[in-house]
Amino acid sequence: MSDILKSLIEIVGDRGVSNAPEELWFYSRDPGVLEPHLPDYVVAPQTTEQVQKVVQLANREKIPIVPMGNGMALTGLVIPLKGGIVMDMKRMNKILEVNEKARYAVVEGGTSQGVLKAYLQDHYPHLRHSLPDAPPVTTIAANVALHGQGRLTQQYGFNSDMVTGLEVVLPTGDTCKIGSPSLGPYWFSKGPTLPDLSGLFLGWLGTTGIITKVGLRLYPNKKIREVELFVTDRVELVPEILYKLTHLEMLEDLTVWFQPKPLMFKDNYHVTIFFTGDTEEEIEFKRKLIWDALQEFIDTKDGGFMGLQFMKEQLLEMPQRSVAEFADVPRGGGFEYSGPITLVEHFPQYAAKVLELAAKHDILYASTARIISGGHAMMFSISFAFNRADPAMMKRVKNALDEATEFALKMGGIPWKPNFMEQKMTMKKMDPNTLKLLQMVKKNLDPQGIMNPGNWEVN
Ligand SMILES: Cc1cc2nc3c(=O)[nH]c(=O)nc-3n(C[C@H](O)[C@H](O)[C@H](O)COP(=O)(O)OP(=O)(O)OC[C@H]3O[C@@H](n4cnc5c(N)ncnc54)[C@H](O)[C@@H]3O)c2cc1C
């Protein structure tokens, strides 16, 4: 047994470490299109102290460490590009606190979305968090580490904007608290009015530290959720439709989607409008405001509300399972999306690009844009499905996604959860002084370059 393996077992116990080939195979890949790469060890800590000791060991021995939640980001962010240790955080899954009146929760760094959702439903049914449409096994810390977005993003910004404090093990092995928990027992603010140090970790894809605790804002969970679907075949009207809707300042979530299959959806743009209320009167009042806001498009016969019938239940699901059906995942299919953050007014150009790329590369597309904080930006997903058993198709999808990222950068957009190639494309386009600042931060926090190397690697 190697000395490293022995030391890892001493830290986390023999059930928390593996270098068995079948485990390493599993941790060498993700569900997206990037090539796998084997780690040397998988470690699953149960406490912050164990995380700290593993990081200290990795520092001494200069071994890479890749923090991992559930590995579902799709863009290869937990593929150990330079080998080393994959640190699976899922055994750190405790809910540590819910402060009901200040509306926040504190959870450990491997807690899944599903665990928090179920806990709130059971103990605080009038509170909720901003749930992404990712599978419930995905983790909260990972989601904020990549600036994820969820059901309440339309109202309150990225899920990372909802963080109220962090505990992080730095790449040197020191543990550090960020925000109000650095001054006392309360986890109500990650930054203001201190300098906001959370930006050193949020969005860094695990390259500047390992999040071991997260404080997260909770929001009122209204008794009734409702949905309306507005459809238009005039893509150039979509930004104006969204503008009218965000002016109402009362929607839970707002998405626009288009896809060629089944045929009833082809060539149409579907605006899904989610809203909530505590009484039927509140719901009907809001429904009227939504209908009134879009009446002009009905009058000009440019769009209309669609009867939902069987679709309603599916649309109201949280998270929505239909994405997996698009990719036919159970039968060996998959999908990956490039999801630039961009201006809502660019929707028509992005939509045209999706159609162009799908035709050029002969692949199946689906696209869903999510509006962020009342229309200040949107996440525009350019999604392509593939059959894992068809390497040529995987290659075509990969090429199309690369072209999508080039396009987004040309349009002034920001790639979201970019893979390591897209990160390089982004850094190439970045203002040189901004890049220099990025380099200073990274070099100071991670002088040995051991944290998720290959990602946000500024040379
Ligand atoms: C069907 C489907 C739908 C999706 N819908 C959404 C959606 O609506 N919104 C959305 O935001 N995303 C969505 N995603 C993308 C993704 O699944 C989510 O962003 C999810 O939160 C990723 O969590 P994970 O635990 O799988 O992360 P991982 O892939 O394990 O990790 C992601 C990144 O975070 C880093 N990381 C992980 N844990 C830590 C930690 N403790 N400390 C520091 N860094 C860490 C990793 O190194 C990696 O860089 C979707 C994915 C699928 C497959």
Short mmCIF file of N, CA and C and ligand atoms in Angstrom, two decimals, residues 30-31 65-79 87 89-90 108-113 131-135 137-151 153 158-159 167-169 201 204-214 319-324 329 335 337 370 379 416-417 423 451-452 455, ligand 1:
data_model
loop_
_atom_site.label_atom_id
_atom_site.label_comp_id
_atom_site.label_asym_id
_atom_site.label_seq_id
_atom_site.Cartn_x
_atom_site.Cartn_y
_atom_site.Cartn_z
N ASP A 30 -17.85 12.38 -16.55
CA ASP A 30 -19.14 12.97 -16.19
C ASP A 30 -20.10 12.70 -17.34
N PRO A 31 -21.36 13.11 -17.25
CA PRO A 31 -22.32 12.72 -18.30
C PRO A 31 -22.19 13.51 -19.61
N ILE A 65 -6.34 18.18 -6.13
CA ILE A 65 -7.61 17.81 -5.49
C ILE A 65 -8.76 18.41 -6.28
N VAL A 66 -9.75 17.58 -6.60
CA VAL A 66 -10.94 18.07 -7.30
C VAL A 66 -12.15 17.90 -6.38
N PRO A 67 -12.72 19.02 -5.86
CA PRO A 67 -13.94 18.86 -5.06
C PRO A 67 -15.10 18.48 -5.97
N MET A 68 -15.91 17.55 -5.47
CA MET A 68 -17.03 17.07 -6.29
C MET A 68 -18.30 16.97 -5.46
N GLY A 69 -19.42 17.43 -6.04
CA GLY A 69 -20.72 17.24 -5.41
C GLY A 69 -21.31 15.97 -5.97
N ASN A 70 -22.14 16.14 -7.02
CA ASN A 70 -22.68 14.94 -7.66
C ASN A 70 -22.18 14.77 -9.10
N GLY A 71 -21.28 15.66 -9.54
CA GLY A 71 -20.69 15.49 -10.87
C GLY A 71 -21.66 15.66 -12.02
N MET A 72 -22.70 16.50 -11.83
CA MET A 72 -23.73 16.63 -12.88
C MET A 72 -23.68 17.97 -13.61
N ALA A 73 -22.57 18.71 -13.48
CA ALA A 73 -22.51 20.02 -14.14
C ALA A 73 -22.49 19.88 -15.67
N LEU A 74 -22.18 18.70 -16.16
CA LEU A 74 -22.20 18.32 -17.59
C LEU A 74 -20.99 18.82 -18.37
N THR A 75 -20.24 19.77 -17.83
CA THR A 75 -19.13 20.34 -18.62
C THR A 75 -17.77 19.88 -18.12
N GLY A 76 -17.73 18.70 -17.55
CA GLY A 76 -16.44 18.09 -17.19
C GLY A 76 -15.72 18.77 -16.04
N LEU A 77 -16.44 19.50 -15.20
CA LEU A 77 -15.76 20.30 -14.17
C LEU A 77 -15.19 19.46 -13.04
N VAL A 78 -15.63 18.19 -12.93
CA VAL A 78 -15.06 17.34 -11.88
C VAL A 78 -14.22 16.21 -12.50
N ILE A 79 -13.97 16.28 -13.80
CA ILE A 79 -13.05 15.30 -14.38
C ILE A 79 -11.64 15.69 -13.91
N MET A 87 -12.35 14.57 -4.37
CA MET A 87 -12.93 14.62 -3.03
C MET A 87 -14.45 14.66 -3.16
N MET A 89 -17.91 14.99 -1.79
CA MET A 89 -18.38 15.70 -0.58
C MET A 89 -19.71 15.15 -0.04
N LYS A 90 -20.27 14.15 -0.70
CA LYS A 90 -21.66 13.77 -0.39
C LYS A 90 -21.90 13.25 1.02
N GLU A 108 -24.12 21.62 5.29
CA GLU A 108 -22.74 21.19 5.02
C GLU A 108 -22.48 21.16 3.50
N GLY A 109 -21.18 21.13 3.16
CA GLY A 109 -20.76 21.32 1.77
C GLY A 109 -21.09 20.21 0.79
N GLY A 110 -21.73 19.11 1.24
CA GLY A 110 -22.13 18.07 0.28
C GLY A 110 -23.63 17.84 0.33
N THR A 111 -24.37 18.74 0.96
CA THR A 111 -25.83 18.56 1.10
C THR A 111 -26.51 18.72 -0.26
N SER A 112 -27.41 17.82 -0.54
CA SER A 112 -28.06 17.88 -1.87
C SER A 112 -29.29 18.80 -1.84
N GLN A 113 -29.69 19.21 -3.04
CA GLN A 113 -30.89 20.05 -3.19
C GLN A 113 -32.11 19.32 -2.64
N LEU A 131 -34.63 26.23 -6.00
CA LEU A 131 -34.27 24.90 -6.49
C LEU A 131 -33.94 24.94 -7.99
N PRO A 132 -32.76 24.43 -8.39
CA PRO A 132 -32.49 24.35 -9.84
C PRO A 132 -33.29 23.20 -10.47
N ASP A 133 -33.32 23.13 -11.80
CA ASP A 133 -33.99 22.00 -12.45
C ASP A 133 -33.07 20.80 -12.58
N ALA A 134 -31.90 20.88 -11.97
CA ALA A 134 -30.96 19.75 -11.97
C ALA A 134 -31.54 18.62 -11.11
N PRO A 135 -31.07 17.38 -11.32
CA PRO A 135 -31.57 16.28 -10.49
C PRO A 135 -31.39 16.59 -9.00
N VAL A 137 -30.26 15.07 -6.55
CA VAL A 137 -29.02 14.59 -5.91
C VAL A 137 -27.87 15.59 -6.07
N THR A 138 -28.02 16.59 -6.90
CA THR A 138 -26.93 17.57 -7.08
C THR A 138 -26.82 18.42 -5.82
N THR A 139 -25.63 19.01 -5.60
CA THR A 139 -25.39 19.61 -4.28
C THR A 139 -25.47 21.15 -4.32
N ILE A 140 -25.78 21.69 -3.14
CA ILE A 140 -25.99 23.13 -3.00
C ILE A 140 -24.65 23.88 -3.14
N ALA A 141 -23.60 23.37 -2.47
CA ALA A 141 -22.30 24.06 -2.52
C ALA A 141 -21.77 24.11 -3.96
N ALA A 142 -21.91 23.00 -4.68
CA ALA A 142 -21.43 22.98 -6.08
C ALA A 142 -22.21 23.98 -6.92
N ASN A 143 -23.50 24.05 -6.67
CA ASN A 143 -24.35 24.94 -7.46
C ASN A 143 -23.95 26.41 -7.29
N VAL A 144 -23.58 26.79 -6.06
CA VAL A 144 -23.17 28.19 -5.88
C VAL A 144 -21.72 28.38 -6.35
N ALA A 145 -20.94 27.27 -6.35
CA ALA A 145 -19.55 27.36 -6.84
C ALA A 145 -19.53 27.59 -8.36
N LEU A 146 -20.66 27.32 -9.03
CA LEU A 146 -20.71 27.58 -10.49
C LEU A 146 -21.75 28.64 -10.85
N HIS A 147 -22.18 29.44 -9.87
CA HIS A 147 -23.20 30.46 -10.12
C HIS A 147 -24.45 29.88 -10.78
N GLY A 148 -25.02 28.85 -10.11
CA GLY A 148 -26.22 28.22 -10.68
C GLY A 148 -27.44 29.11 -10.58
N GLN A 149 -28.51 28.67 -11.27
CA GLN A 149 -29.76 29.41 -11.17
C GLN A 149 -30.91 28.45 -10.96
N GLY A 150 -31.96 28.94 -10.30
CA GLY A 150 -33.07 28.06 -9.96
C GLY A 150 -34.40 28.77 -10.06
N ARG A 151 -35.39 28.19 -9.37
CA ARG A 151 -36.77 28.64 -9.49
C ARG A 151 -37.01 30.09 -9.06
N THR A 153 -34.63 32.56 -9.29
CA THR A 153 -33.61 33.41 -9.90
C THR A 153 -34.23 34.61 -10.63
N PHE A 158 -28.88 35.15 -9.27
CA PHE A 158 -28.26 33.82 -9.28
C PHE A 158 -28.36 33.19 -7.90
N ASN A 159 -28.33 31.86 -7.85
CA ASN A 159 -28.37 31.19 -6.54
C ASN A 159 -27.19 31.61 -5.68
N GLU A 167 -18.16 28.63 4.87
CA GLU A 167 -16.95 28.14 5.54
C GLU A 167 -16.17 27.43 4.44
N VAL A 168 -14.89 27.78 4.31
CA VAL A 168 -14.09 27.26 3.21
C VAL A 168 -12.76 26.73 3.74
N VAL A 169 -12.36 25.57 3.23
CA VAL A 169 -10.98 25.13 3.49
C VAL A 169 -10.14 25.64 2.32
N PHE A 201 -14.61 32.74 -3.99
CA PHE A 201 -14.95 31.31 -4.06
C PHE A 201 -16.14 31.03 -4.98
N TRP A 204 -15.79 30.10 -8.89
CA TRP A 204 -14.41 29.66 -9.18
C TRP A 204 -14.31 28.16 -9.46
N LEU A 205 -15.42 27.47 -9.46
CA LEU A 205 -15.44 26.04 -9.84
C LEU A 205 -14.47 25.19 -9.01
N GLY A 206 -14.41 25.47 -7.73
CA GLY A 206 -13.58 24.66 -6.84
C GLY A 206 -12.09 24.84 -7.06
N THR A 207 -11.67 25.95 -7.65
CA THR A 207 -10.23 26.16 -7.90
C THR A 207 -9.58 27.04 -6.84
N THR A 208 -10.36 27.55 -5.88
CA THR A 208 -9.77 28.42 -4.85
C THR A 208 -10.03 27.92 -3.43
N GLY A 209 -10.75 26.81 -3.29
CA GLY A 209 -11.01 26.29 -1.95
C GLY A 209 -12.16 25.30 -1.98
N ILE A 210 -12.34 24.63 -0.84
CA ILE A 210 -13.43 23.65 -0.74
C ILE A 210 -14.46 24.18 0.25
N ILE A 211 -15.68 24.37 -0.24
CA ILE A 211 -16.74 24.90 0.61
C ILE A 211 -17.23 23.78 1.52
N THR A 212 -17.12 23.99 2.84
CA THR A 212 -17.55 22.96 3.79
C THR A 212 -18.88 23.32 4.46
N LYS A 213 -19.25 24.60 4.43
CA LYS A 213 -20.57 25.03 4.92
C LYS A 213 -21.08 26.17 4.04
N VAL A 214 -22.38 26.18 3.82
CA VAL A 214 -23.00 27.28 3.06
C VAL A 214 -24.22 27.77 3.81
N PRO A 319 -37.76 19.42 -9.37
CA PRO A 319 -37.32 19.87 -10.68
C PRO A 319 -38.08 19.15 -11.80
N GLN A 320 -38.04 19.76 -13.00
CA GLN A 320 -38.75 19.18 -14.14
C GLN A 320 -37.97 17.99 -14.70
N ARG A 321 -38.67 16.86 -14.88
CA ARG A 321 -37.99 15.66 -15.34
C ARG A 321 -37.90 15.54 -16.86
N SER A 322 -38.62 16.43 -17.58
CA SER A 322 -38.74 16.27 -19.02
C SER A 322 -37.39 16.41 -19.75
N VAL A 323 -36.42 17.09 -19.08
CA VAL A 323 -35.12 17.28 -19.73
C VAL A 323 -34.46 15.93 -20.02
N ALA A 324 -34.57 15.03 -19.05
CA ALA A 324 -33.96 13.71 -19.21
C ALA A 324 -34.64 12.95 -20.36
N VAL A 329 -31.97 9.70 -21.64
CA VAL A 329 -30.88 9.23 -20.77
C VAL A 329 -31.03 7.76 -20.36
N PHE A 335 -27.14 14.64 -22.98
CA PHE A 335 -27.18 15.97 -23.58
C PHE A 335 -26.19 16.86 -22.86
N TYR A 337 -25.27 21.28 -22.54
CA TYR A 337 -25.63 22.61 -23.02
C TYR A 337 -24.57 23.63 -22.71
N ARG A 370 -33.59 31.16 -19.27
CA ARG A 370 -34.20 31.55 -17.98
C ARG A 370 -33.88 33.02 -17.71
N MET A 379 -30.09 33.41 -18.93
CA MET A 379 -29.22 32.28 -19.26
C MET A 379 -29.86 31.64 -20.48
N TRP A 416 -21.38 30.25 -19.13
CA TRP A 416 -21.77 29.80 -17.79
C TRP A 416 -21.24 28.39 -17.58
N LYS A 417 -20.76 28.06 -16.41
CA LYS A 417 -20.11 26.80 -16.06
C LYS A 417 -19.27 26.29 -17.24
N GLN A 423 -13.11 28.01 -20.80
CA GLN A 423 -12.44 28.95 -19.88
C GLN A 423 -11.26 29.61 -20.60
N MET A 451 -5.62 23.00 -6.68
CA MET A 451 -7.08 22.93 -6.62
C MET A 451 -7.70 22.84 -8.02
N ASN A 452 -8.33 21.72 -8.29
CA ASN A 452 -9.00 21.46 -9.56
C ASN A 452 -8.17 21.97 -10.75
N ASN A 455 -8.54 23.88 -14.56
CA ASN A 455 -9.66 24.83 -14.59
C ASN A 455 -9.21 26.19 -14.09
C1 LIG B 1 -31.21 17.67 -16.31
C2 LIG B 1 -30.33 18.78 -15.78
C3 LIG B 1 -30.90 20.01 -15.48
C4 LIG B 1 -30.10 21.04 -14.95
N1 LIG B 1 -30.71 22.21 -14.61
C5 LIG B 1 -29.99 23.17 -13.97
C6 LIG B 1 -30.63 24.35 -13.49
O1 LIG B 1 -31.83 24.56 -13.61
N2 LIG B 1 -29.84 25.28 -12.87
C7 LIG B 1 -28.51 25.07 -12.66
O2 LIG B 1 -27.87 25.92 -12.05
N3 LIG B 1 -27.90 23.98 -13.13
C8 LIG B 1 -28.58 23.01 -13.77
N4 LIG B 1 -27.95 21.88 -14.20
C9 LIG B 1 -26.48 21.77 -14.10
C10 LIG B 1 -25.95 21.12 -12.79
O3 LIG B 1 -26.51 19.84 -12.59
C11 LIG B 1 -26.20 21.95 -11.55
O4 LIG B 1 -25.61 23.21 -11.69
C12 LIG B 1 -25.79 21.31 -10.22
O5 LIG B 1 -25.99 22.24 -9.17
C13 LIG B 1 -24.39 20.82 -10.16
O6 LIG B 1 -24.24 20.18 -8.91
P1 LIG B 1 -23.28 18.95 -8.73
O7 LIG B 1 -23.30 18.60 -7.26
O8 LIG B 1 -23.59 17.87 -9.67
O9 LIG B 1 -21.88 19.68 -9.12
P2 LIG B 1 -20.50 19.05 -9.57
O10 LIG B 1 -20.56 18.75 -11.04
O11 LIG B 1 -20.11 17.96 -8.66
O12 LIG B 1 -19.52 20.29 -9.32
C14 LIG B 1 -19.64 21.48 -10.05
C15 LIG B 1 -18.44 22.39 -9.75
O13 LIG B 1 -18.43 22.77 -8.38
C16 LIG B 1 -17.19 22.38 -7.75
N5 LIG B 1 -17.53 21.93 -6.39
C17 LIG B 1 -18.31 20.89 -6.04
N6 LIG B 1 -18.44 20.84 -4.70
C18 LIG B 1 -17.69 21.86 -4.21
C19 LIG B 1 -17.41 22.32 -2.89
N7 LIG B 1 -17.94 21.75 -1.79
N8 LIG B 1 -16.58 23.38 -2.75
C20 LIG B 1 -16.03 24.01 -3.84
N9 LIG B 1 -16.28 23.61 -5.10
C21 LIG B 1 -17.11 22.56 -5.28
C22 LIG B 1 -16.64 21.27 -8.62
O14 LIG B 1 -15.24 21.16 -8.51
C23 LIG B 1 -17.08 21.73 -10.01
O15 LIG B 1 -16.20 22.67 -10.50
C24 LIG B 1 -28.71 20.84 -14.75
C25 LIG B 1 -28.15 19.59 -15.08
C26 LIG B 1 -28.94 18.57 -15.57
C27 LIG B 1 -28.30 17.26 -15.87
#
